[in-house]
Structure formats: C-alpha cells, structure tokens
Coordinates of C-alpha atoms and ligand atoms in Angstrom, one line a residue:
Chain A
M19 CA 74.5 249.7 118.9
R20 CA 71.4 251.8 120.1
T21 CA 71.3 250.1 123.3
F22 CA 75.1 250.5 123.9
F23 CA 74.8 254.1 123.3
N24 CA 71.7 254.1 125.7
F25 CA 74.1 252.4 128.5
F26 CA 76.3 255.6 128.2
R27 CA 73.3 258.0 128.3
D28 CA 71.9 256.3 131.5
A29 CA 75.4 256.0 133.2
Y30 CA 75.8 259.8 132.5
H31 CA 72.2 260.8 134.1
N32 CA 72.7 258.7 137.0
I33 CA 76.0 260.2 137.7
K34 CA 74.3 263.5 137.4
R35 CA 71.4 262.4 139.8
N36 CA 73.9 260.9 142.3
T37 CA 76.0 263.9 142.4
L38 CA 77.2 263.4 146.3
M39 CA 78.2 259.8 146.0
S40 CA 79.5 260.1 142.6
T41 CA 81.9 262.9 143.7
A42 CA 82.9 260.8 146.4
S43 CA 83.6 257.9 144.3
I44 CA 85.8 260.2 141.9
A45 CA 87.4 261.9 144.8
S46 CA 88.5 258.4 146.4
V47 CA 89.8 257.5 143.2
V48 CA 91.6 260.8 142.6
A49 CA 93.2 260.7 146.3
A50 CA 94.2 257.0 146.0
L51 CA 95.9 257.6 142.5
I52 CA 97.6 260.9 143.7
I53 CA 99.3 259.2 146.6
M54 CA 99.9 256.1 144.4
G55 CA 101.5 258.4 142.0
I56 CA 103.9 260.0 144.5
I57 CA 104.7 256.6 145.9
L58 CA 105.2 255.5 142.2
I59 CA 107.5 258.2 141.4
L60 CA 109.6 257.7 144.7
A61 CA 109.8 254.1 144.3
I62 CA 111.1 254.6 140.5
N63 CA 113.7 257.0 141.9
V64 CA 114.8 254.8 145.2
N65 CA 115.1 251.6 142.7
Y66 CA 117.0 253.9 140.1
V67 CA 119.4 254.9 143.0
V68 CA 119.8 251.4 144.4
K69 CA 120.5 250.1 141.0
Q70 CA 123.4 252.7 140.5
V71 CA 124.8 251.8 143.9
E72 CA 124.2 248.0 143.3
E73 CA 126.4 248.4 139.7
S74 CA 129.1 250.2 141.6
L75 CA 129.6 247.8 144.4
E76 CA 132.8 245.8 144.3
M77 CA 134.0 242.4 145.9
K78 CA 137.6 242.0 146.4
I79 CA 138.6 238.5 146.6
Y80 CA 142.5 238.2 147.9
L81 CA 144.7 235.3 147.0
S82 CA 147.4 233.7 148.8
D83 CA 151.0 234.3 147.8
N84 CA 151.7 230.5 148.2
I85 CA 149.6 229.1 145.3
A86 CA 150.8 228.4 141.9
D87 CA 149.6 230.6 138.8
E88 CA 147.4 227.6 137.6
R89 CA 145.6 227.6 140.9
V90 CA 144.9 231.5 140.5
S91 CA 143.4 231.1 137.1
E92 CA 141.3 228.0 138.3
I93 CA 140.1 230.4 140.9
G94 CA 139.1 233.0 138.3
E95 CA 137.3 230.3 136.3
F96 CA 135.4 229.3 139.4
I97 CA 134.6 232.9 140.4
K98 CA 133.3 233.5 136.5
A99 CA 130.9 230.5 136.6
T100 CA 129.5 231.5 139.9
P101 CA 125.8 232.7 139.4
H102 CA 125.2 236.6 139.7
V103 CA 128.7 237.5 139.0
A104 CA 128.7 240.3 136.4
T105 CA 132.5 241.1 135.5
V106 CA 135.5 239.5 137.0
E107 CA 138.9 241.5 136.9
Y108 CA 142.4 240.1 137.7
L109 CA 144.8 242.3 139.8
S110 CA 148.4 241.2 139.7
K111 CA 150.8 242.1 142.5
E112 CA 152.4 244.8 140.6
K113 CA 149.2 246.4 139.6
A114 CA 147.9 246.4 143.2
L115 CA 151.1 248.3 144.2
E116 CA 150.8 251.0 141.3
E117 CA 147.1 251.3 142.3
F118 CA 147.9 251.5 145.9
A119 CA 150.8 254.2 145.4
S120 CA 148.7 256.2 143.1
W121 CA 146.9 257.1 146.2
F122 CA 149.9 258.8 147.5
G123 CA 150.4 261.3 144.7
E124 CA 153.8 262.9 144.8
N125 CA 155.6 260.3 147.0
E126 CA 154.6 257.5 144.6
D127 CA 157.9 257.0 143.0
K128 CA 159.6 256.9 146.4
L129 CA 156.9 254.3 147.4
L130 CA 157.4 252.3 144.6
Q131 CA 161.2 251.9 145.1
G132 CA 161.1 251.1 148.5
Y133 CA 158.7 248.0 147.9
A134 CA 160.8 247.1 144.7
Q135 CA 163.9 246.8 147.3
N136 CA 162.0 244.9 150.2
G137 CA 159.6 242.9 148.1
N138 CA 155.9 243.6 147.3
P139 CA 153.7 242.8 150.3
L140 CA 150.3 243.3 148.2
P141 CA 148.6 240.0 147.2
R142 CA 146.9 239.0 144.0
S143 CA 143.2 239.7 143.9
Y144 CA 140.1 239.5 141.7
V145 CA 137.8 242.5 141.6
V146 CA 134.4 241.0 140.9
K147 CA 131.0 243.1 140.2
V148 CA 127.5 241.5 140.6
D149 CA 124.4 242.0 138.8
D150 CA 122.3 241.9 142.1
A151 CA 123.6 243.1 145.5
A152 CA 121.0 240.6 147.2
Y153 CA 123.4 237.6 146.4
L154 CA 126.6 239.1 147.6
E155 CA 126.6 237.3 150.9
N156 CA 126.0 233.9 149.0
I157 CA 128.9 234.5 146.6
Y158 CA 131.0 235.6 149.6
D159 CA 130.6 232.2 151.2
T160 CA 131.2 230.0 148.1
V161 CA 134.3 232.0 147.2
M162 CA 135.7 232.1 150.8
A163 CA 135.4 228.2 150.8
Q164 CA 138.0 227.9 147.9
E165 CA 141.6 226.8 148.8
G166 CA 144.0 229.7 148.2
V167 CA 141.4 232.6 148.8
T168 CA 142.7 234.4 152.0
D169 CA 140.0 237.0 152.1
V170 CA 137.0 238.4 150.6
V171 CA 135.9 242.0 151.3
Y172 CA 132.8 243.8 150.5
G173 CA 130.7 246.5 152.0
K174 CA 128.6 244.1 154.0
E175 CA 126.9 246.6 156.5
Y176 CA 126.4 249.1 153.8
V177 CA 124.8 246.5 151.4
D178 CA 122.6 245.1 154.2
V179 CA 121.2 248.7 154.9
L180 CA 120.6 249.3 151.2
L181 CA 118.8 246.3 150.8
R182 CA 116.7 246.6 153.9
F183 CA 115.7 250.1 152.9
N184 CA 114.8 249.1 149.5
R185 CA 112.7 246.2 150.8
A186 CA 110.8 248.3 153.1
I187 CA 110.3 250.9 150.5
N188 CA 108.6 248.4 148.4
M189 CA 106.7 246.8 151.1
V190 CA 105.5 249.9 152.5
S191 CA 104.5 251.0 148.9
F192 CA 102.7 247.9 148.3
V193 CA 100.6 248.1 151.6
I194 CA 99.6 251.9 150.8
V195 CA 98.4 250.7 147.5
V196 CA 96.6 247.9 148.6
I197 CA 94.9 249.8 151.3
L198 CA 94.1 252.7 149.0
S199 CA 92.9 250.4 146.3
L200 CA 90.4 248.9 148.9
V201 CA 89.2 252.3 150.1
S202 CA 88.3 253.3 146.3
L203 CA 86.8 249.8 145.6
F204 CA 84.5 250.2 148.6
T205 CA 83.4 253.7 147.9
I206 CA 82.6 252.8 144.2
Y207 CA 81.0 249.7 145.5
N208 CA 78.6 251.9 147.8
T209 CA 77.9 254.4 145.1
I210 CA 76.7 251.7 142.7
K211 CA 74.7 250.1 145.7
L212 CA 72.8 253.5 146.1
T213 CA 72.0 253.5 142.1
I214 CA 71.1 250.1 142.2
Y215 CA 68.9 250.7 145.0
A216 CA 67.4 253.8 143.4
R217 CA 66.9 251.8 140.1
R218 CA 65.8 248.4 141.7
D219 CA 62.5 248.4 139.9
D220 CA 64.4 248.6 136.6
V221 CA 66.4 245.6 137.7
E222 CA 63.4 243.8 138.9
I223 CA 61.7 244.3 135.7
M224 CA 64.7 243.4 133.6
K225 CA 64.9 240.1 135.8
Y226 CA 61.3 239.3 135.0
V227 CA 61.4 239.9 131.2
G228 CA 64.4 237.4 131.2
A229 CA 67.1 239.9 130.6
S230 CA 70.6 238.1 130.9
N231 CA 72.7 238.9 134.0
A232 CA 75.4 240.4 131.7
Y233 CA 72.7 242.7 130.2
I234 CA 71.6 243.8 133.8
Q235 CA 75.2 244.4 135.2
M236 CA 76.3 246.3 132.1
P237 CA 74.8 249.8 132.8
F238 CA 76.1 249.6 136.3
I239 CA 79.5 248.5 135.1
I240 CA 79.8 251.2 132.7
E241 CA 78.8 253.7 135.3
G242 CA 81.5 252.4 138.0
S243 CA 84.0 252.4 135.1
V244 CA 83.1 256.1 134.0
L245 CA 83.5 257.0 137.7
G246 CA 86.8 255.3 137.7
L247 CA 87.9 257.0 134.4
I248 CA 87.1 260.6 135.6
G249 CA 88.9 260.0 138.8
A250 CA 91.9 258.8 136.9
G251 CA 91.8 261.6 134.4
A252 CA 91.6 264.2 137.0
A253 CA 94.7 262.4 138.9
I254 CA 96.6 262.6 135.6
L255 CA 96.2 266.2 135.2
L256 CA 97.0 267.0 138.9
I257 CA 100.1 264.8 138.8
R258 CA 101.1 266.1 135.5
G259 CA 100.7 269.9 136.9
A260 CA 102.9 268.9 140.2
Y261 CA 105.7 267.2 138.2
T262 CA 105.9 270.1 135.9
M263 CA 106.2 272.4 139.1
I264 CA 109.0 270.0 140.5
L265 CA 110.9 269.9 137.5
G266 CA 110.8 273.7 137.1
M267 CA 112.2 274.0 140.5
M268 CA 115.0 271.6 139.7
Q269 CA 116.0 273.8 136.6
V270 CA 116.4 276.7 139.0
N271 CA 118.4 274.4 141.4
A272 CA 120.6 272.7 138.4
A273 CA 123.1 271.5 141.0
L274 CA 120.8 269.1 142.8
P275 CA 122.1 265.8 142.3
L276 CA 118.5 264.2 142.1
S277 CA 117.6 265.8 139.1
T278 CA 120.0 263.4 137.0
T279 CA 118.1 260.3 138.5
L280 CA 114.7 261.6 137.4
A281 CA 113.2 259.9 134.5
P282 CA 112.1 262.3 131.7
F283 CA 108.9 264.1 132.1
G284 CA 107.2 262.7 128.9
M285 CA 108.0 259.1 129.7
V286 CA 106.9 259.2 133.5
I287 CA 103.6 260.9 132.4
Y288 CA 102.9 258.6 129.4
Q289 CA 103.4 255.5 131.6
I290 CA 101.5 256.8 134.7
A291 CA 98.6 258.0 132.6
I292 CA 98.4 254.5 131.2
Y293 CA 98.6 252.8 134.6
F294 CA 96.2 255.1 136.1
L295 CA 93.7 254.7 133.3
I296 CA 93.8 251.2 133.7
Y297 CA 93.7 251.3 137.4
G298 CA 90.6 253.6 137.4
F299 CA 88.9 251.4 134.8
V300 CA 89.6 248.2 136.7
I301 CA 88.6 249.6 140.2
G302 CA 85.4 251.2 138.7
A303 CA 84.4 248.1 137.0
A304 CA 85.1 245.5 140.0
G305 CA 83.5 247.8 142.4
S306 CA 80.3 248.0 140.5
L307 CA 80.5 244.2 139.4
I308 CA 80.7 243.4 143.1
S309 CA 77.9 245.3 143.9
V310 CA 75.3 244.4 141.3
S311 CA 76.2 240.6 141.5
K312 CA 75.8 240.9 145.1
F313 CA 72.2 242.6 144.6
L314 CA 71.3 239.9 142.0
R315 CA 72.3 237.0 144.2
T316 CA 70.2 238.2 147.0
S317 CA 67.3 239.6 145.1
R318 CA 66.6 236.4 143.2
Chain B
M23 CA 50.7 223.7 132.0
I24 CA 51.3 224.9 135.6
K25 CA 51.6 221.9 138.1
F26 CA 51.9 222.4 141.9
E27 CA 52.9 219.0 143.4
N28 CA 52.8 219.0 147.2
V29 CA 54.3 222.4 147.4
S30 CA 55.4 224.0 150.5
K31 CA 57.3 227.1 151.1
T32 CA 58.8 228.6 154.4
Y33 CA 60.9 231.8 154.3
D34 CA 64.3 232.2 156.2
G35 CA 63.7 233.7 159.7
N36 CA 60.0 232.8 159.7
E37 CA 58.9 229.3 161.0
L38 CA 55.2 230.0 159.6
F39 CA 54.4 228.1 156.3
A40 CA 53.8 230.9 153.5
L41 CA 52.2 227.8 151.5
K42 CA 51.8 224.4 152.8
N43 CA 51.2 221.0 150.8
I44 CA 49.7 222.9 147.7
Q45 CA 48.5 220.4 145.0
L46 CA 47.1 221.8 142.0
H47 CA 46.9 222.2 138.0
I48 CA 46.4 225.1 135.9
E49 CA 45.6 224.3 132.3
K50 CA 46.6 226.3 129.4
G51 CA 44.4 229.1 128.5
E52 CA 42.7 229.2 131.9
F53 CA 42.1 232.5 133.8
V54 CA 42.6 231.9 137.4
F55 CA 41.9 234.3 140.5
L56 CA 43.8 233.6 143.5
V57 CA 42.3 235.1 146.4
G58 CA 42.5 235.4 150.0
P59 CA 43.1 237.9 152.7
S60 CA 46.6 239.6 153.0
G61 CA 49.7 237.4 154.1
A62 CA 47.5 234.2 152.7
G63 CA 50.5 233.4 150.2
K64 CA 49.3 234.7 146.9
S65 CA 52.5 236.5 146.2
T66 CA 54.5 233.7 147.3
F67 CA 52.5 231.4 144.9
L68 CA 53.0 233.8 141.9
R69 CA 56.8 234.1 142.8
L70 CA 57.1 230.5 142.7
I71 CA 55.8 230.3 139.1
L72 CA 58.2 233.0 138.2
K73 CA 60.9 231.1 140.0
D74 CA 62.1 233.9 142.1
F75 CA 62.9 230.9 144.3
D76 CA 62.4 227.3 144.7
P77 CA 59.8 225.6 147.0
S78 CA 61.2 224.4 150.2
D79 CA 59.6 221.1 149.5
G80 CA 57.5 219.5 146.7
K81 CA 57.9 220.5 142.8
I82 CA 56.8 223.1 140.5
L83 CA 56.3 221.7 136.6
L84 CA 56.0 224.0 133.8
N85 CA 55.1 222.2 130.9
E86 CA 56.0 218.9 132.7
I87 CA 59.6 220.6 133.4
N88 CA 60.6 220.8 137.1
T89 CA 61.6 224.7 137.5
K90 CA 63.9 223.6 140.3
T91 CA 66.4 221.8 137.8
L92 CA 66.7 225.0 135.5
K93 CA 69.8 226.4 134.8
K94 CA 70.4 230.5 134.9
A95 CA 70.0 230.6 131.4
E96 CA 67.1 228.4 130.9
V97 CA 65.4 230.5 133.8
Q98 CA 65.8 233.6 131.5
R99 CA 64.3 231.8 128.7
L100 CA 61.4 230.7 130.6
R101 CA 60.8 234.5 132.0
R102 CA 60.8 235.6 128.3
R103 CA 57.6 233.4 127.8
M104 CA 55.9 235.1 130.9
G105 CA 54.8 238.5 131.7
V106 CA 54.1 240.1 135.1
V107 CA 52.1 242.9 136.2
F108 CA 52.3 244.4 139.7
Q109 CA 50.1 246.4 141.7
D110 CA 52.4 249.3 141.9
F111 CA 53.1 249.3 138.1
K112 CA 56.9 249.5 138.3
L113 CA 57.1 251.9 135.4
L114 CA 60.4 253.7 134.8
E115 CA 59.6 257.3 135.7
G116 CA 62.4 259.0 133.6
K117 CA 61.1 257.0 130.5
T118 CA 58.4 257.6 128.0
V119 CA 55.6 255.2 127.5
F120 CA 57.1 254.1 124.3
E121 CA 60.5 253.6 126.0
N122 CA 58.8 251.6 129.0
V123 CA 57.4 249.2 126.8
A124 CA 60.3 249.0 124.3
F125 CA 62.6 248.3 127.1
A126 CA 61.2 244.7 127.5
M127 CA 62.1 244.0 123.7
E128 CA 65.3 245.7 124.1
V129 CA 66.5 243.5 126.8
L130 CA 66.1 240.7 124.3
R131 CA 68.1 242.5 121.7
R132 CA 65.4 242.8 119.0
D133 CA 66.3 245.4 116.3
S134 CA 64.7 248.9 116.8
K135 CA 62.6 248.8 113.7
T136 CA 60.8 245.6 114.9
I137 CA 60.5 247.0 118.3
R138 CA 58.9 250.4 117.2
K139 CA 56.5 248.5 115.0
R140 CA 55.4 246.1 117.9
V141 CA 55.2 248.7 120.6
L142 CA 52.8 250.8 118.6
Q143 CA 50.6 247.8 118.0
V144 CA 50.6 246.7 121.6
L145 CA 49.9 250.3 122.7
E146 CA 46.9 250.3 120.7
I147 CA 45.8 247.0 121.9
V148 CA 45.6 248.1 125.6
G149 CA 44.0 251.3 124.5
L150 CA 46.8 253.9 124.7
D151 CA 47.4 255.0 121.0
G152 CA 48.7 258.2 120.7
M153 CA 50.1 258.2 124.3
A154 CA 53.7 256.9 123.2
E155 CA 55.6 259.9 124.1
R156 CA 53.8 260.7 127.6
Y157 CA 55.4 260.3 130.5
P158 CA 54.0 258.0 133.4
V159 CA 53.9 261.0 135.7
A160 CA 51.5 262.5 133.8
M161 CA 49.2 259.5 133.5
S162 CA 46.3 258.3 135.7
G163 CA 46.5 255.1 137.6
G164 CA 44.5 253.1 135.1
E165 CA 46.7 254.3 132.3
R166 CA 49.7 253.3 133.9
Q167 CA 48.7 249.9 134.5
R168 CA 47.9 249.6 130.8
V169 CA 51.4 250.6 130.3
A170 CA 52.5 248.0 132.5
I171 CA 50.2 245.4 130.8
A172 CA 51.7 246.4 127.6
R173 CA 55.2 245.7 128.5
A174 CA 54.1 242.5 130.0
I175 CA 52.6 241.3 126.9
I176 CA 54.8 242.8 124.3
N177 CA 56.7 239.6 123.7
G178 CA 53.6 237.5 123.5
P179 CA 54.0 235.3 126.9
D180 CA 52.4 232.0 127.3
I181 CA 51.6 232.8 130.9
L182 CA 50.6 236.3 132.3
I183 CA 51.1 236.6 136.1
C184 CA 49.0 239.7 137.9
D185 CA 49.8 240.4 141.4
E186 CA 46.7 242.6 142.5
P187 CA 46.8 244.7 139.3
T188 CA 43.7 246.5 140.5
G189 CA 44.7 247.1 144.0
N190 CA 45.4 250.8 143.5
L191 CA 42.5 251.5 141.3
D192 CA 39.0 252.5 141.8
P193 CA 36.2 250.2 140.7
R194 CA 35.3 251.8 137.3
T195 CA 39.1 251.6 136.2
S196 CA 39.4 248.1 137.6
F197 CA 36.6 247.0 135.6
G198 CA 38.4 248.3 132.3
I199 CA 41.6 246.7 133.3
M200 CA 39.8 243.4 133.7
K201 CA 38.1 243.6 130.3
L202 CA 41.6 244.2 128.9
L203 CA 43.1 241.2 130.6
E204 CA 39.9 239.0 129.6
N205 CA 40.6 240.1 126.0
I206 CA 44.2 238.9 126.6
N207 CA 43.2 235.6 127.7
K208 CA 40.7 235.2 124.9
F209 CA 44.0 235.3 122.6
G210 CA 45.4 232.2 124.3
T211 CA 47.4 233.6 127.1
T212 CA 47.2 231.7 130.3
I213 CA 46.6 234.2 133.2
V214 CA 46.9 233.8 136.9
M215 CA 45.8 236.7 138.9
A216 CA 46.1 237.5 142.8
T217 CA 43.5 239.7 144.2
H218 CA 41.6 240.4 147.0
D219 CA 38.9 242.5 145.3
K220 CA 35.7 240.9 145.9
Q221 CA 33.9 242.9 143.2
V222 CA 36.2 242.0 140.5
V223 CA 36.1 238.4 141.5
D224 CA 32.2 238.3 141.6
A225 CA 31.9 240.3 138.3
F226 CA 34.0 237.8 136.1
N227 CA 32.9 234.2 136.1
K228 CA 36.3 232.5 136.4
R229 CA 38.0 229.7 138.3
V230 CA 38.7 230.9 141.8
I231 CA 41.4 229.2 144.2
I232 CA 41.0 230.7 147.7
L233 CA 44.1 230.6 150.0
D234 CA 44.1 231.3 153.7
R235 CA 47.3 231.0 155.9
G236 CA 49.3 229.1 153.1
L237 CA 46.5 226.3 152.6
V238 CA 44.2 226.0 149.8
K239 CA 40.6 226.4 151.3
G240 CA 38.8 226.2 148.1
D241 CA 39.0 225.7 144.2
R242 CA 35.9 226.3 142.1
Q243 CA 35.0 227.1 138.5
G244 CA 33.0 230.1 138.1
G245 CA 33.3 230.8 142.0
Y246 CA 32.6 233.6 144.1
F247 CA 34.9 235.3 146.8
Y248 CA 33.7 233.2 149.6
Ligands
LIG409 N1 60.7 237.7 152.2 C1 60.0 237.2 153.1 N2 60.5 236.8 154.2 C2 59.8 236.2 155.2 N3 58.5 236.1 155.4 C3 57.7 236.3 154.1 C4 58.6 237.1 153.1 N4 57.5 237.2 152.2 C5 56.3 236.8 152.7 N5 56.5 236.3 153.8 C6 55.6 235.7 154.6 O1 54.9 234.8 153.9 C7 53.4 234.8 154.2 C8 52.7 235.0 152.8 O2 53.1 236.2 152.2 P1 52.6 236.6 150.8 O3 52.9 235.6 149.8 O4 53.1 237.9 150.5 O5 51.3 237.0 150.9 P2 49.9 237.7 150.1 O6 50.7 238.0 148.9 O7 48.6 236.8 149.9 O8 49.5 239.0 150.9 C9 53.2 236.1 155.1 O9 53.0 235.5 156.4 C10 54.3 236.8 155.1 O10 54.7 237.4 156.3
LIG410 MG1 51.0 240.1 148.0

C-alpha cells in the first residue's frame, strides 16, 4: 500500500519536474480529444439524421392489373419474408385513387367521378419500409424479379448520395481519430522516454536488485496514465463549456431545426466524459508501456 | 560457485573480443580482484555474472546452473541473491539515505516494519549510523559509497559485484571502503571486484585475476598488480 502511494507521489514529482514535456503531453491529449469530441458530436447528429431519413424512406411496388388476388397476396407474403423489410402496406386501386385525388383538393370529387365512369387506371401496389437503406437495391432486385410486379420505385439517387455521405463521414472521422491517437501516443511515449532517461539509474538499480518488470514499469505507467487523465479532464471541461454555449445560442434561435436532433446535454456530456477518461487512460498507459518496455528490452 | 567455461564475448558493431576464451572458477567465499587497464574487459566480465547479457560463446555457470537457460523470473530471483556496487554510486539524489537503502527491499515487497529495522541495522554495519535522514548531495564520496554498499548487501547477497568501487575516492577513503568489503566477505559473501587501483590491490592480500585485451594474463593467490 505504502509503495503504491509512493508511485503516485513519484509520478506527481516527475510531472512537476518535467514541466515542458508533461504540458506538451497533456496538450496533445486535450487537442486530440477536443477534435474528437467535435467529430463525435457531428457523427452522432449525422447518424441521427440519416436514421430519420432512412425510416421515412418508402419503396413502392406496383402490381399488374392482370394477376389474380391470390397472386397479389402471394407477392405480399414474399415481400414480408424478404430480409430488412420493416413494414408492408397494401394499397388497393380504390385507396390509390383516393390518395391521388386528395392531392387535387377542391377538384377531388370531380376527378373521382370521372375515373369511376372511365375505369380506375391506378395499379394496386405495396408500400414497403426498410430498416436499413443500404439494402434497398437488393430488395429492388429480388422484388422486381417476381412475376406480376410491373415496377418498383424508390428514391435511388437520393439514397445513394445519403449512403455515400454517411460512409464518408464515418471514414473521415475514423481516420482523423486514428491519426490524433497516434500523435497523442507518440507525445506521451516521448515524455515517458525523457522521464526514464532522467531516472535510468533508478531503473538500472531496480533491475540489479531483481525487481520484476511490472514493478519497474508501474511508476512510468502511472505517470503516463495521470498525464492522459489530466488531458481528458481538461478536454471534458472545455467541451462542456462549448456545448453549453451552443445550446444557449440554440435557445435564442429556437426555430433552428437542428436543435431537435441534438441529444440532451446531460447525456452527451456523461457519455463523452466516460469515453474521454477511458481514452486518456488507455493512451497514457499504452504510450508509457511501449516506452518503458522498449527501454527494458534494449538496456538488458 | 562462479564458473566461466570457455567464455567469449563480442559486442554488436565491434569486431574485437571484449573477452576471449575465459576459463576460470571462483569458489564460494572468495574475494577476487579483477585487474587490468581500461578496456581490458573487466566490466564485461562482471556484467556476464549479472546476466546483463549472455556470452557470445561458452557458458557461465552459477552454482552449476547455466545462466543462459534462465527465464526472466529466474534471472530476477538470481539478482536478488547478488549485490552490485558501481564507481559512480548510482544513488537516487531525491531520496534520503534511508530511502535509498530501503528501496532495494521495497522492490522485493517486504513489509515496512522489517524494512525499517533492517535498514538501520545495515547502516550501522557500513558505518553510517545516525545518517539515515541525510541526502546524498550532502555527503562525501566515501559516505556515498557506503550507502551504495548498504543497498547492495541489505538483502544478504551470496555474491557482491563491485565495479571500481574506489575509482572516485582518495586513497585514505578507499582504504576504509576496502576494510568494509573485507568484513562483508568475512561473513561469507563472495566478492568479485574490478579495479585498476594498484595501491588497493597490493595492500590487500587476495586472489588477483589479470585481464588484458580480453585475455586472462595471470591468476594468482595473494598476488600483486603486475
Ligand atoms: N556496449 C558496448 N558496445 C561495444 N563495445 C563495448 C561495449 N562495452 C564495452 N565495449 C568494448 O569492450 C571492451 C571491454 O570493455 P569493458 O568490459 O568495459 O572494459 P573495462 O571495464 O576493463 O574498462 C572495450 O574494448 C570496449 O570498448
Ligand atoms: Mg569498466
């Protein structure tokens, strides 16, 4: 217990002694986390919008007038059994006409009368919603191949753009996060390298009195983790301040549609805080572990 | 206890032999001087015993165990049975004498009561009683070396390795340190000490192994420097 306390005391002294590099380490973690926080919040909101759009996407499957009612329900069963189909709704000729007519407002009755005399030209159809827009094309192919299906319609170009946009955002965020993590890792790695260099006699003595590698590594790993955690703490405070400001501005412009898609303040901060602390800890511990392991390997 | 069987050592990027075909045996309880000019291979010899690295050729046997076959945990256990003293003391400047010595026991996770008792005992043995709370900066070279020796013997080692322990000390102080080492040896610890201090070697009647450019040029009981 005493030795564990000593580890923290030593870490504190080292961070103080090594002000420049320690500050650089903390700053790199803060910078990485703030950019990551912005990306995270953006990504959460983009994903949210995409999900909403996906949910409202409809696919219309038009049926031939020349098939029997049994075939119509067969096709309905087939569509229901297709993977990623969420809901299926049948639209009869009469219903289709009503819907169509409703677009014409005051002329509705006249239109309905006209069609009632000349025969209803609108086909029967199924209206399908999917749980994932990425599968629309597959569903299109399988359903189109069914006998009795004359046409399948969905906003293909729109969906493609949306999917590509979503994929691009995720890809770019991922790359930026990886790059920033490497930068933080490298900065902490170098800070701990300096610490080890300053304390190489301690390490050598520990080695010669037969200390285990874990024991030798512990103080450096604690120091690295503390640096990472301090960086995470600072980033959380900064992000919290910024988010409060943005929310404040949104209340002024209450009409902004975006505000409805923003997750509640408490939840976002709580989640980000946990992610950040874990991230800071892992980056700090990993950076110093790599550093001290390398030192032990090359000095033995 | 320590056996070199046809041991050679070369370093990476250096085609010269630091040691070549060394064949010798050091018995339990011996006090051995390892002498020779700078670059003769003395430190290499000691670092092989400490298993800082393995020989390029041949075998080192400690109590009949080939050190090359030892696993990491076994190396750590081996080192707990050895003490090391260097020319430059290698004390932790930010720590008191007490903490410097206690350090070697904390590493082995002994409880603090045992540590306290044992550290004060050992400080008395090396002639530093009452100096536990001093800092190394406020001490003379001889006193610092005594702290280093206290740290090296606190876990009761079988072997004490000393690399030029008097190299930074004046003759009078060196003599005091040698007396201390001699006493430690009398209590059963095997000592292997590298030095190029003629006065010290001549004044203490011990086995002398002469190294020169990696070769053993002499090995005599009660010998002189040359
Ligand atoms: N780490 C090293 N890398 C390359 N050569 C080394 C290294 N350490 C020692 N040597 C060489 O090995 C030889 C023996 O060195 P050393 O054992 O330190 O001698 P001594 O302790 O007697 O002065 C010297 O020629 C030295 O230059
Ligand atoms: Mg040497």
